[in-house]
Coordinates of C-alpha atoms and ligand atoms in Angstrom, one line a residue:
Chain T
M11 CA -28.5 -101.7 32.4
T12 CA -29.4 -105.5 32.5
G13 CA -27.8 -107.8 34.8
A14 CA -25.9 -109.3 31.5
G15 CA -24.8 -105.8 31.1
I16 CA -23.2 -105.1 34.6
W17 CA -21.5 -108.5 34.4
R18 CA -20.0 -107.5 31.0
W19 CA -17.9 -104.9 33.2
L20 CA -17.8 -106.7 36.4
A21 CA -16.3 -109.8 35.0
P22 CA -13.3 -108.5 33.8
L23 CA -12.8 -106.1 36.9
L24 CA -12.8 -109.0 39.2
L25 CA -10.4 -110.8 37.1
G26 CA -8.3 -108.2 37.2
V27 CA -8.5 -107.5 41.1
L28 CA -8.0 -111.2 41.7
V29 CA -4.9 -111.2 39.3
L30 CA -3.3 -108.0 41.4
A31 CA -3.9 -109.7 44.7
L32 CA -2.1 -112.9 43.6
W33 CA 0.6 -110.9 42.1
E34 CA 1.2 -109.1 45.2
W35 CA 1.0 -112.2 47.1
A36 CA 3.4 -114.1 44.9
V37 CA 5.9 -111.4 45.1
R38 CA 5.7 -111.2 48.8
A39 CA 5.4 -114.9 49.6
L40 CA 8.3 -115.8 47.1
D41 CA 10.5 -112.9 48.0
V42 CA 11.1 -111.9 44.2
P43 CA 13.6 -109.1 44.2
V44 CA 12.1 -105.5 43.1
F45 CA 14.1 -105.0 40.0
V46 CA 12.8 -108.8 38.5
L47 CA 9.2 -107.9 39.2
P48 CA 7.8 -105.5 41.4
A49 CA 4.6 -106.1 43.8
P50 CA 1.4 -103.9 42.4
S51 CA 1.8 -101.8 45.6
A52 CA 5.3 -100.8 44.8
V53 CA 4.4 -99.9 41.1
A54 CA 1.4 -97.6 42.8
R55 CA 3.7 -96.1 45.2
A56 CA 6.3 -95.4 42.2
L57 CA 3.2 -93.8 40.2
V58 CA 2.2 -91.4 43.3
A59 CA 6.1 -90.5 44.0
D60 CA 7.1 -89.9 40.4
Y61 CA 3.7 -88.4 39.7
P62 CA 5.0 -84.8 38.1
L63 CA 7.8 -86.5 35.8
L64 CA 5.3 -89.4 34.7
L65 CA 2.7 -86.9 33.9
G66 CA 5.0 -84.7 32.0
S67 CA 5.9 -87.8 29.8
L68 CA 2.4 -88.8 29.6
W69 CA 1.4 -85.5 28.2
L70 CA 4.3 -85.7 25.6
T71 CA 3.4 -89.0 24.3
L72 CA -0.6 -88.1 24.1
K73 CA 0.2 -84.8 22.7
I74 CA 2.5 -86.4 19.8
T75 CA 0.1 -89.1 19.1
L76 CA -3.0 -86.7 18.7
Q77 CA -1.4 -84.6 16.4
A78 CA -0.2 -87.6 14.2
F79 CA -3.6 -88.9 14.3
V80 CA -5.3 -85.9 13.5
L81 CA -2.9 -85.3 10.6
A82 CA -3.3 -88.6 9.5
L83 CA -7.0 -88.4 9.2
I84 CA -6.7 -85.1 7.4
T85 CA -4.1 -86.3 5.2
G86 CA -5.3 -89.8 4.6
V87 CA -9.0 -88.6 3.8
G88 CA -7.6 -85.5 1.7
L89 CA -5.5 -87.8 -0.4
A90 CA -8.4 -90.3 -0.9
V91 CA -10.6 -87.8 -1.9
L92 CA -7.9 -86.7 -4.6
F93 CA -7.5 -90.4 -5.4
A94 CA -11.4 -90.7 -6.0
Q95 CA -11.6 -87.9 -8.3
S96 CA -8.7 -88.9 -10.6
R97 CA -7.8 -92.5 -11.5
T98 CA -4.6 -91.2 -12.8
L99 CA -3.5 -89.4 -9.9
S100 CA -4.6 -92.3 -7.9
A101 CA -2.6 -94.9 -10.0
A102 CA 0.6 -92.6 -9.9
L103 CA 0.5 -92.1 -6.2
Y104 CA -1.1 -95.5 -4.4
P105 CA 2.6 -97.3 -4.9
Y106 CA 4.3 -94.8 -3.2
A107 CA 1.6 -94.7 -0.4
V108 CA 2.1 -98.5 0.1
I109 CA 6.1 -98.2 -0.4
L110 CA 5.8 -95.7 2.8
Q111 CA 3.4 -98.3 4.7
V112 CA 5.3 -101.2 3.9
T113 CA 9.0 -100.0 5.3
P114 CA 9.3 -100.5 8.8
V115 CA 8.9 -97.0 10.3
V116 CA 12.2 -98.2 12.7
A117 CA 14.2 -98.7 9.4
I118 CA 13.3 -94.6 8.6
A119 CA 13.5 -93.6 11.9
P120 CA 17.3 -92.6 12.1
L121 CA 17.0 -91.0 8.6
V122 CA 13.9 -88.8 9.5
I123 CA 15.7 -87.7 12.9
I124 CA 18.6 -86.6 11.2
W125 CA 16.9 -84.8 8.2
V126 CA 14.8 -83.0 11.0
G127 CA 17.6 -82.5 13.4
Y128 CA 17.9 -83.5 16.7
E129 CA 16.9 -80.0 18.2
R130 CA 13.4 -80.5 17.0
V131 CA 12.9 -84.0 18.0
D132 CA 9.4 -83.6 18.4
L133 CA 9.0 -83.0 15.0
A134 CA 10.8 -86.0 13.8
L135 CA 8.4 -88.1 16.5
L136 CA 5.5 -86.6 14.9
I137 CA 6.3 -87.2 11.3
L138 CA 7.3 -90.9 12.4
A139 CA 3.9 -91.6 14.1
W140 CA 2.2 -90.0 11.3
I141 CA 3.9 -92.3 8.4
V142 CA 2.5 -95.3 10.7
A143 CA -1.0 -94.1 11.3
F144 CA -1.7 -92.5 8.0
F145 CA -1.9 -95.7 5.6
P146 CA -5.2 -97.3 7.3
I147 CA -7.2 -94.2 6.9
L148 CA -5.8 -94.0 3.1
S149 CA -6.7 -97.4 2.3
N150 CA -10.1 -97.5 3.7
A151 CA -11.4 -94.1 2.9
T152 CA -10.2 -95.0 -0.8
L153 CA -12.3 -98.2 -0.4
G154 CA -15.0 -96.4 0.9
L155 CA -15.4 -93.7 -1.5
T156 CA -15.6 -95.9 -4.5
A157 CA -17.9 -98.5 -2.8
V158 CA -20.5 -96.6 -3.5
D159 CA -24.5 -98.1 -4.2
P160 CA -24.3 -98.0 -8.2
N161 CA -28.1 -97.7 -8.5
L162 CA -27.5 -94.1 -5.8
R163 CA -24.8 -93.1 -8.1
D164 CA -27.0 -93.2 -11.1
L165 CA -29.7 -91.4 -9.3
F166 CA -27.2 -88.7 -8.4
R167 CA -26.5 -88.6 -12.3
L168 CA -29.9 -88.5 -13.4
N169 CA -30.9 -85.7 -11.1
G170 CA -27.6 -83.8 -12.5
A171 CA -25.6 -83.9 -9.2
G172 CA -22.1 -82.0 -9.6
R173 CA -18.8 -83.3 -8.6
W174 CA -19.0 -81.8 -5.2
Q175 CA -22.7 -82.5 -4.4
T176 CA -21.7 -86.2 -5.2
L177 CA -18.7 -86.0 -3.1
W178 CA -20.3 -84.6 -0.1
R179 CA -23.8 -86.2 -0.1
L180 CA -23.1 -89.6 -1.6
Q181 CA -19.4 -90.4 -1.5
M182 CA -18.1 -89.2 2.0
P183 CA -21.4 -90.7 3.8
S184 CA -21.1 -94.0 2.2
A185 CA -17.2 -93.9 3.1
L186 CA -17.9 -92.9 7.0
P187 CA -18.1 -96.2 8.3
Y188 CA -15.0 -97.5 6.6
I189 CA -12.8 -94.2 7.5
L190 CA -14.1 -94.7 11.3
A191 CA -12.9 -98.2 11.2
G192 CA -9.9 -96.8 9.6
A193 CA -9.5 -94.4 12.1
K194 CA -9.7 -97.1 14.8
V195 CA -6.6 -98.9 13.6
S196 CA -4.7 -95.8 13.1
G197 CA -5.5 -94.3 16.4
G198 CA -3.5 -97.4 18.0
L199 CA -0.9 -97.1 15.5
A200 CA -0.1 -93.5 15.9
L201 CA 0.4 -94.3 19.5
I202 CA 2.8 -97.3 18.6
G203 CA 4.6 -95.1 15.9
A204 CA 5.2 -92.4 18.6
V205 CA 6.6 -94.7 21.1
V206 CA 8.8 -96.6 18.7
A207 CA 10.0 -93.3 17.2
E208 CA 11.2 -92.0 20.6
F209 CA 13.2 -95.3 21.3
V210 CA 14.7 -95.0 18.0
A211 CA 15.6 -91.3 18.9
G212 CA 16.8 -92.3 22.5
S213 CA 19.2 -90.5 24.4
G214 CA 16.9 -88.0 26.4
T215 CA 16.2 -85.9 23.4
A216 CA 12.4 -86.5 23.9
S217 CA 11.0 -87.1 27.6
G218 CA 7.7 -89.0 26.5
L219 CA 6.5 -92.3 28.0
A220 CA 8.8 -94.5 26.0
W221 CA 11.8 -92.5 26.9
R222 CA 11.0 -93.0 30.4
I223 CA 10.5 -96.8 30.2
V224 CA 13.9 -96.9 28.6
E225 CA 15.4 -94.5 31.3
S226 CA 14.0 -96.6 34.1
G227 CA 15.3 -99.8 32.7
N228 CA 18.6 -98.5 32.6
R229 CA 18.6 -97.3 36.0
L230 CA 17.1 -100.5 37.3
N231 CA 14.1 -98.1 38.5
I232 CA 11.7 -101.4 37.8
P233 CA 8.5 -99.9 39.8
R234 CA 8.7 -96.7 37.8
L235 CA 9.1 -98.6 34.4
F236 CA 5.9 -100.5 35.3
A237 CA 4.4 -97.3 36.2
A238 CA 5.3 -96.0 32.9
L239 CA 3.9 -99.2 31.2
L240 CA 0.9 -98.8 32.7
L241 CA 0.3 -95.5 31.4
L242 CA 1.0 -96.2 28.3
S243 CA -1.5 -99.1 28.2
L244 CA -4.0 -96.6 29.3
L245 CA -3.5 -94.3 26.9
G246 CA -3.8 -96.9 24.6
I247 CA -7.1 -98.1 25.9
L248 CA -8.5 -94.5 26.2
I249 CA -7.7 -93.8 22.5
F250 CA -9.6 -97.1 21.3
A251 CA -12.4 -96.6 23.9
A252 CA -13.0 -93.0 22.3
L253 CA -13.0 -93.9 18.8
S254 CA -15.1 -97.0 19.4
W255 CA -17.7 -94.4 21.1
L256 CA -17.4 -92.1 18.1
Q257 CA -17.9 -94.8 15.8
R258 CA -21.1 -95.9 18.0
R259 CA -22.3 -92.2 17.9
L260 CA -22.0 -91.7 14.3
L261 CA -23.4 -94.8 12.9
A262 CA -25.8 -95.8 15.6
R263 CA -29.2 -95.1 13.5
W264 CA -28.2 -96.4 10.1
H265 CA -25.4 -98.6 9.8
E266 CA -25.9 -102.3 10.0
S267 CA -22.5 -102.8 11.7
E268 CA -24.4 -101.0 15.0
I269 CA -27.7 -103.0 14.4
G270 CA -28.9 -104.6 17.8
R271 CA -26.7 -102.7 20.0
G272 CA -29.5 -100.8 21.3
A273 CA -29.0 -97.4 20.0
Chain I
M11 CA -43.9 -88.2 -25.9
L12 CA -40.9 -90.4 -27.0
R13 CA -40.0 -92.7 -29.7
I14 CA -37.5 -95.2 -29.7
A15 CA -36.3 -96.5 -32.9
G16 CA -34.2 -99.0 -34.1
L17 CA -32.3 -99.1 -30.6
D18 CA -29.4 -101.5 -30.3
L19 CA -27.1 -102.1 -27.5
V20 CA -24.0 -103.9 -27.3
W21 CA -21.9 -104.6 -24.1
P22 CA -18.1 -103.8 -24.4
D23 CA -18.0 -107.6 -24.2
G24 CA -19.7 -108.1 -27.7
R25 CA -23.0 -109.4 -26.2
K26 CA -25.9 -108.0 -27.7
A27 CA -28.6 -107.0 -25.1
L28 CA -31.1 -105.0 -27.3
D29 CA -31.6 -105.5 -30.9
G30 CA -33.6 -103.1 -33.0
V31 CA -36.0 -101.9 -30.1
D32 CA -38.9 -100.1 -31.9
L33 CA -41.3 -98.5 -29.2
T34 CA -43.6 -95.6 -29.0
V35 CA -44.7 -94.0 -25.5
G36 CA -47.5 -91.5 -25.9
A37 CA -47.9 -88.7 -23.4
G38 CA -50.1 -90.1 -20.3
E39 CA -49.7 -93.6 -21.1
F40 CA -49.0 -96.5 -18.6
L41 CA -46.9 -98.6 -20.5
S42 CA -45.3 -101.9 -19.0
I43 CA -42.7 -104.0 -20.6
V44 CA -42.5 -107.5 -19.6
G45 CA -40.2 -110.1 -20.9
P46 CA -38.2 -113.1 -19.3
S47 CA -35.2 -112.5 -17.0
G48 CA -32.0 -110.6 -18.7
C49 CA -33.8 -109.5 -22.0
G50 CA -32.6 -105.9 -21.5
K51 CA -35.4 -104.6 -19.8
S52 CA -33.4 -102.5 -17.0
T53 CA -31.0 -101.9 -19.6
L54 CA -33.8 -100.6 -22.1
L55 CA -34.8 -98.2 -19.0
R56 CA -31.5 -96.8 -18.3
I57 CA -30.7 -96.1 -22.0
V58 CA -34.2 -93.8 -22.0
A59 CA -32.9 -92.4 -18.5
G60 CA -29.7 -91.2 -20.7
L61 CA -27.7 -93.1 -18.3
I62 CA -26.5 -95.5 -20.9
P63 CA -25.7 -94.4 -24.4
P64 CA -26.8 -96.7 -27.0
S65 CA -25.1 -98.2 -29.5
A66 CA -27.4 -97.6 -32.5
G67 CA -30.7 -96.0 -33.1
G68 CA -32.0 -93.4 -30.8
L69 CA -34.5 -91.6 -28.6
D70 CA -36.8 -89.3 -30.4
W71 CA -38.1 -86.8 -27.7
S72 CA -41.4 -84.5 -28.6
D73 CA -39.6 -82.3 -26.1
A74 CA -36.8 -83.7 -24.1
P75 CA -36.8 -83.8 -20.3
T76 CA -34.8 -81.5 -18.3
S77 CA -33.0 -82.4 -15.1
G78 CA -35.5 -83.7 -12.7
G79 CA -37.8 -84.2 -15.8
I80 CA -37.5 -87.9 -15.4
G81 CA -38.2 -90.1 -12.0
F82 CA -36.7 -93.5 -11.7
V83 CA -37.7 -95.9 -9.6
F84 CA -35.2 -98.9 -8.8
Q85 CA -35.6 -102.7 -8.3
E86 CA -34.5 -101.9 -4.7
P87 CA -35.4 -99.2 -3.0
T88 CA -32.1 -97.4 -3.3
L89 CA -32.2 -95.1 -0.3
M90 CA -29.5 -93.3 1.3
P91 CA -29.1 -95.4 4.6
W92 CA -27.8 -92.4 6.7
A93 CA -30.4 -89.8 5.7
K94 CA -33.8 -89.6 7.4
V95 CA -36.9 -90.5 5.3
L96 CA -37.8 -87.1 4.5
D97 CA -34.1 -86.0 3.6
N98 CA -34.2 -89.0 1.1
V99 CA -37.3 -87.7 -0.5
R100 CA -36.1 -84.3 -0.8
L101 CA -32.6 -85.1 -2.3
P102 CA -33.6 -84.4 -5.9
L103 CA -34.6 -81.0 -4.9
D104 CA -31.5 -80.4 -2.9
L105 CA -29.5 -81.4 -5.7
A106 CA -31.4 -79.1 -8.1
R107 CA -30.6 -76.4 -5.3
V108 CA -34.5 -75.7 -4.7
P109 CA -34.3 -73.5 -1.7
R110 CA -34.3 -75.5 1.5
K111 CA -37.9 -74.7 2.8
E112 CA -39.5 -75.1 -0.5
G113 CA -37.7 -78.3 -0.6
G114 CA -39.1 -79.6 2.8
V115 CA -42.6 -78.7 2.0
R116 CA -42.5 -80.3 -1.3
A117 CA -41.1 -83.6 0.1
M118 CA -43.4 -83.5 2.9
Q119 CA -46.5 -83.3 0.7
Q120 CA -45.1 -86.2 -1.4
L121 CA -44.8 -88.3 2.0
E122 CA -48.2 -87.6 2.5
R123 CA -49.3 -88.8 -0.6
V124 CA -47.8 -92.2 -0.3
G125 CA -49.2 -92.1 3.4
L126 CA -45.8 -92.2 5.5
A127 CA -45.9 -88.4 6.8
D128 CA -45.6 -90.0 10.2
F129 CA -42.4 -91.6 9.0
S130 CA -40.6 -88.5 7.9
A131 CA -38.1 -88.5 10.4
A132 CA -37.2 -91.9 10.6
Y133 CA -34.2 -93.9 9.1
P134 CA -34.9 -96.5 6.1
R135 CA -33.7 -99.5 8.1
E136 CA -36.5 -98.9 10.5
L137 CA -38.9 -99.4 7.6
S138 CA -40.7 -102.4 6.0
G139 CA -39.9 -103.2 2.4
G140 CA -42.6 -101.9 1.1
M141 CA -42.6 -98.6 3.0
R142 CA -38.9 -98.3 1.7
M143 CA -40.5 -98.7 -2.1
R144 CA -43.2 -95.9 -0.8
V145 CA -40.4 -93.5 0.0
A146 CA -38.5 -94.2 -3.2
L147 CA -41.8 -93.6 -5.1
A148 CA -42.3 -90.3 -3.2
R149 CA -38.6 -89.4 -4.1
A150 CA -39.4 -90.0 -7.8
L151 CA -42.4 -88.0 -8.0
V152 CA -40.9 -84.9 -5.9
T153 CA -39.6 -83.4 -8.7
R154 CA -43.1 -83.6 -10.6
P155 CA -41.4 -85.6 -13.7
R156 CA -43.4 -85.7 -16.5
L157 CA -42.1 -89.3 -17.3
L158 CA -41.6 -92.2 -14.3
L159 CA -39.5 -95.2 -15.0
L160 CA -40.0 -98.3 -12.7
D161 CA -38.0 -100.8 -12.9
E162 CA -39.4 -104.0 -11.2
P163 CA -40.1 -101.9 -8.0
F164 CA -42.2 -104.5 -6.5
A165 CA -40.8 -107.6 -7.2
A166 CA -39.3 -108.4 -4.0
L167 CA -42.3 -107.6 -2.1
D168 CA -45.1 -110.0 -0.8
E169 CA -48.4 -110.5 -2.8
I170 CA -50.8 -108.2 -0.6
T171 CA -48.3 -105.3 -0.3
R172 CA -47.9 -105.5 -4.0
F173 CA -51.4 -105.5 -4.7
K174 CA -51.9 -102.6 -2.4
L175 CA -48.9 -100.7 -4.0
N176 CA -50.7 -101.3 -7.2
D177 CA -53.4 -99.4 -6.5
D178 CA -51.3 -96.6 -4.8
I179 CA -49.3 -96.4 -7.7
L180 CA -52.2 -96.0 -10.0
A181 CA -53.7 -93.3 -7.9
L182 CA -50.5 -91.5 -8.3
W183 CA -50.1 -92.0 -11.7
R184 CA -53.7 -90.7 -12.2
E185 CA -53.1 -87.6 -9.7
A186 CA -49.6 -86.7 -11.0
G187 CA -50.8 -86.8 -14.6
V188 CA -47.1 -88.5 -15.4
T189 CA -46.2 -90.8 -17.9
A190 CA -45.2 -93.9 -16.7
L191 CA -42.8 -96.8 -18.0
F192 CA -43.2 -99.5 -16.2
V193 CA -41.0 -103.3 -16.2
T194 CA -42.3 -105.9 -14.8
H195 CA -41.9 -110.0 -14.8
S196 CA -45.7 -110.5 -13.9
V197 CA -48.1 -110.6 -16.8
F198 CA -50.9 -110.2 -14.3
E199 CA -49.2 -106.9 -12.7
A200 CA -49.0 -105.6 -16.4
V201 CA -52.3 -105.9 -17.5
Y202 CA -54.0 -104.8 -14.2
L203 CA -52.1 -101.5 -14.1
S204 CA -51.6 -100.7 -17.8
T205 CA -53.2 -98.7 -20.9
R206 CA -50.8 -100.5 -22.9
V207 CA -48.2 -103.5 -22.6
A208 CA -45.0 -104.1 -24.6
V209 CA -43.7 -107.8 -24.8
M210 CA -40.0 -108.4 -25.1
S211 CA -38.1 -111.3 -26.4
A212 CA -35.2 -113.2 -24.9
R213 CA -32.0 -111.7 -25.2
P214 CA -31.2 -109.8 -27.2
G215 CA -34.4 -108.1 -26.4
R216 CA -36.8 -106.9 -29.0
I217 CA -40.3 -106.0 -29.1
V218 CA -42.6 -109.0 -30.2
A219 CA -46.0 -107.6 -29.1
D220 CA -47.5 -104.6 -28.4
I221 CA -51.1 -105.0 -27.1
A222 CA -53.5 -102.2 -25.9
I223 CA -55.4 -103.0 -22.7
D224 CA -58.8 -101.8 -23.2
L225 CA -59.9 -102.4 -19.6
Q226 CA -62.0 -99.5 -17.9
H227 CA -59.8 -96.6 -16.4
H228 CA -60.6 -97.0 -12.9
R229 CA -59.0 -100.1 -11.9
Q230 CA -60.2 -102.2 -9.0
Q231 CA -58.9 -105.4 -7.5
S232 CA -62.4 -107.2 -8.4
M233 CA -61.2 -106.9 -12.0
R234 CA -58.7 -109.5 -11.8
T235 CA -61.3 -112.1 -11.8
E236 CA -63.3 -110.8 -14.6
P237 CA -63.1 -112.7 -18.2
A238 CA -61.8 -109.6 -19.9
F239 CA -59.1 -109.5 -17.7
G240 CA -58.3 -113.2 -17.7
A241 CA -58.4 -112.8 -21.6
L242 CA -55.8 -110.1 -21.8
C243 CA -53.5 -111.7 -19.6
R244 CA -53.6 -114.9 -22.0
R245 CA -52.8 -113.0 -24.7
V246 CA -49.6 -111.3 -23.1
S247 CA -48.6 -114.2 -21.7
D248 CA -48.9 -116.2 -25.0
A249 CA -47.0 -113.5 -26.8
R250 CA -44.4 -113.5 -24.1
S251 CA -44.0 -117.3 -24.6
A252 CA -43.7 -116.9 -28.4
G253 CA -41.1 -114.3 -27.8
M254 CA -39.0 -116.7 -25.6
A255 CA -39.3 -119.7 -27.7
G256 CA -38.1 -117.2 -30.8
G257 CA -35.1 -116.4 -28.8
M258 CA -34.2 -119.9 -28.0
A259 CA -34.5 -120.9 -31.6
G260 CA -32.0 -118.0 -32.4
G261 CA -29.6 -119.9 -30.5
E262 CA -30.2 -117.8 -27.3
V263 CA -31.2 -119.5 -24.1
A264 CA -33.0 -117.2 -21.7
A265 CA -31.2 -116.7 -18.2
Ligands
ATP316 N1 -22.7 -103.6 -17.2 C1 -23.0 -104.4 -18.1 N2 -22.0 -105.0 -18.7 C2 -22.2 -106.1 -19.6 N3 -23.2 -107.1 -19.7 C3 -24.6 -106.5 -18.7 C4 -24.5 -105.5 -18.0 N4 -25.4 -105.1 -17.4 C5 -26.3 -106.1 -18.1 N5 -25.9 -106.6 -18.9 C6 -26.3 -107.7 -19.8 O1 -27.3 -107.3 -20.4 C7 -28.4 -108.1 -20.1 C8 -29.6 -107.6 -20.2 O2 -29.6 -107.0 -18.7 P1 -30.5 -106.5 -18.1 O3 -30.3 -106.0 -16.5 O4 -31.3 -105.2 -18.9 O5 -32.0 -107.7 -17.7 P2 -33.2 -107.4 -17.3 O6 -34.3 -107.6 -18.4 O7 -33.7 -106.2 -16.5 O8 -33.3 -108.6 -16.2 P3 -34.2 -108.8 -15.2 O9 -35.7 -109.0 -15.3 O10 -33.5 -110.1 -14.5 O11 -33.8 -107.7 -14.0 C9 -28.2 -109.6 -19.4 O12 -27.5 -110.5 -20.3 C10 -26.9 -109.1 -18.7 O13 -26.2 -110.3 -18.6
MG317 MG1 -33.8 -105.6 -14.4

């Protein structure tokens, strides 16, 4: 790693440590009440003390987010493939996909929860997170599957390629960068969807991180609220980092977006 | 091998691209088509390849080529960026479901012929423009086609690479015993490569001259400065100018 490479990691890290130290000092020096702003040390203590509780919540949120994301990936790409096969089908279905996308998830959440039933609220959360995560994959995959080099398409036709050969050997690889870009957006949205849905579901039916935040707020246990918030951010960063890594891995040797990154 | 008779092409917007093209392609010939930009050269090649149906007239094959019987080299290399060089070359064989092992061997042979065997595991973007074009050539030849269609394959290359590839393609043409239909802007390139040169008029395209190139079969770079070569270039060039003038007189302005 070059000096500049280390600095890219070190600079934000140092800034973080500096801000935390300032924060700690300010809270102590100004004697800020803990229910307004807890010091980083208090948050850390809450994290350690409530470790089993928070970890359980983290696990639940993670599970719903991942399930929703995978489901979005499968249904999004699957539907895009169908769209690419038939113009009529795509014309008929696309508006509904858009309606699903533009309707705020908070507005449909109560309905979905009622339909699915409070006793299966996990499923309702999954559905809601999926609705939010699904569209970027669908629209990107649809774009990618149709944005094929027309000359390559002719080459396939000239050599008598069938529909499936064209799909697997030409359209899918062409669409891969688009799908991965969509997945990066969608991974973050799945988490947001899961959190929002849990806020709406409320009242202790699901006990993911979002519920932990609501509950801690109600009890004025602000250090624990911060601890839950911290875990939520970490989860978001983790998802983003994992998807970025995958994107680099899969496109490194051939796609323009990765040129000059030293594959 | 192929007789093109009274071929018209009208685009859906009503503009005419080809207007009564008559052209015979004999087996084993190297036939070049020169003409101004936008006169319908690419369109003509695509019709011959069966990618666009003609509006009128038709193609009369003495024996119609099967799938893989036509090799096509486009104006750009048109390689799959996600596939390694070898996988690009073997694509036509894979599509025809040739067994994997045989396909690999044949693709490798073709890469050797264009001098890129060492780059079989490289990705297209790791190659230079000239190398990419050679990969495209290898891919077009891998099915052992009877007819090779080339659409200004060297237009984007510098002159030295171009001359080198001219000789390469002549060698491949002689070895493979294929019939070549070659589109180019360059009069010199056409005369250097061909056994015959057809000249097209400005849009809508017609064949306005058909000139046999009676130079010795084995072409060499030194021939480019010989008087006979110069005389042929002049004839093709004059025919092209006449074709363009004719087009303009008809109210058309060459693009
Ligand atoms: N898909 C299309 N729809 C409508 N018009 C088209 C289409 N493709 C080409 N044309 C028109 O047909 C004419 C001939 O195009 P073509 O690409 O065959 O020209 P060309 O001789 O190959 O030109 P160049 O030397 O610049 O490659 C042009 O005027 C072009 O605008
Ligand atoms: Mg052209």
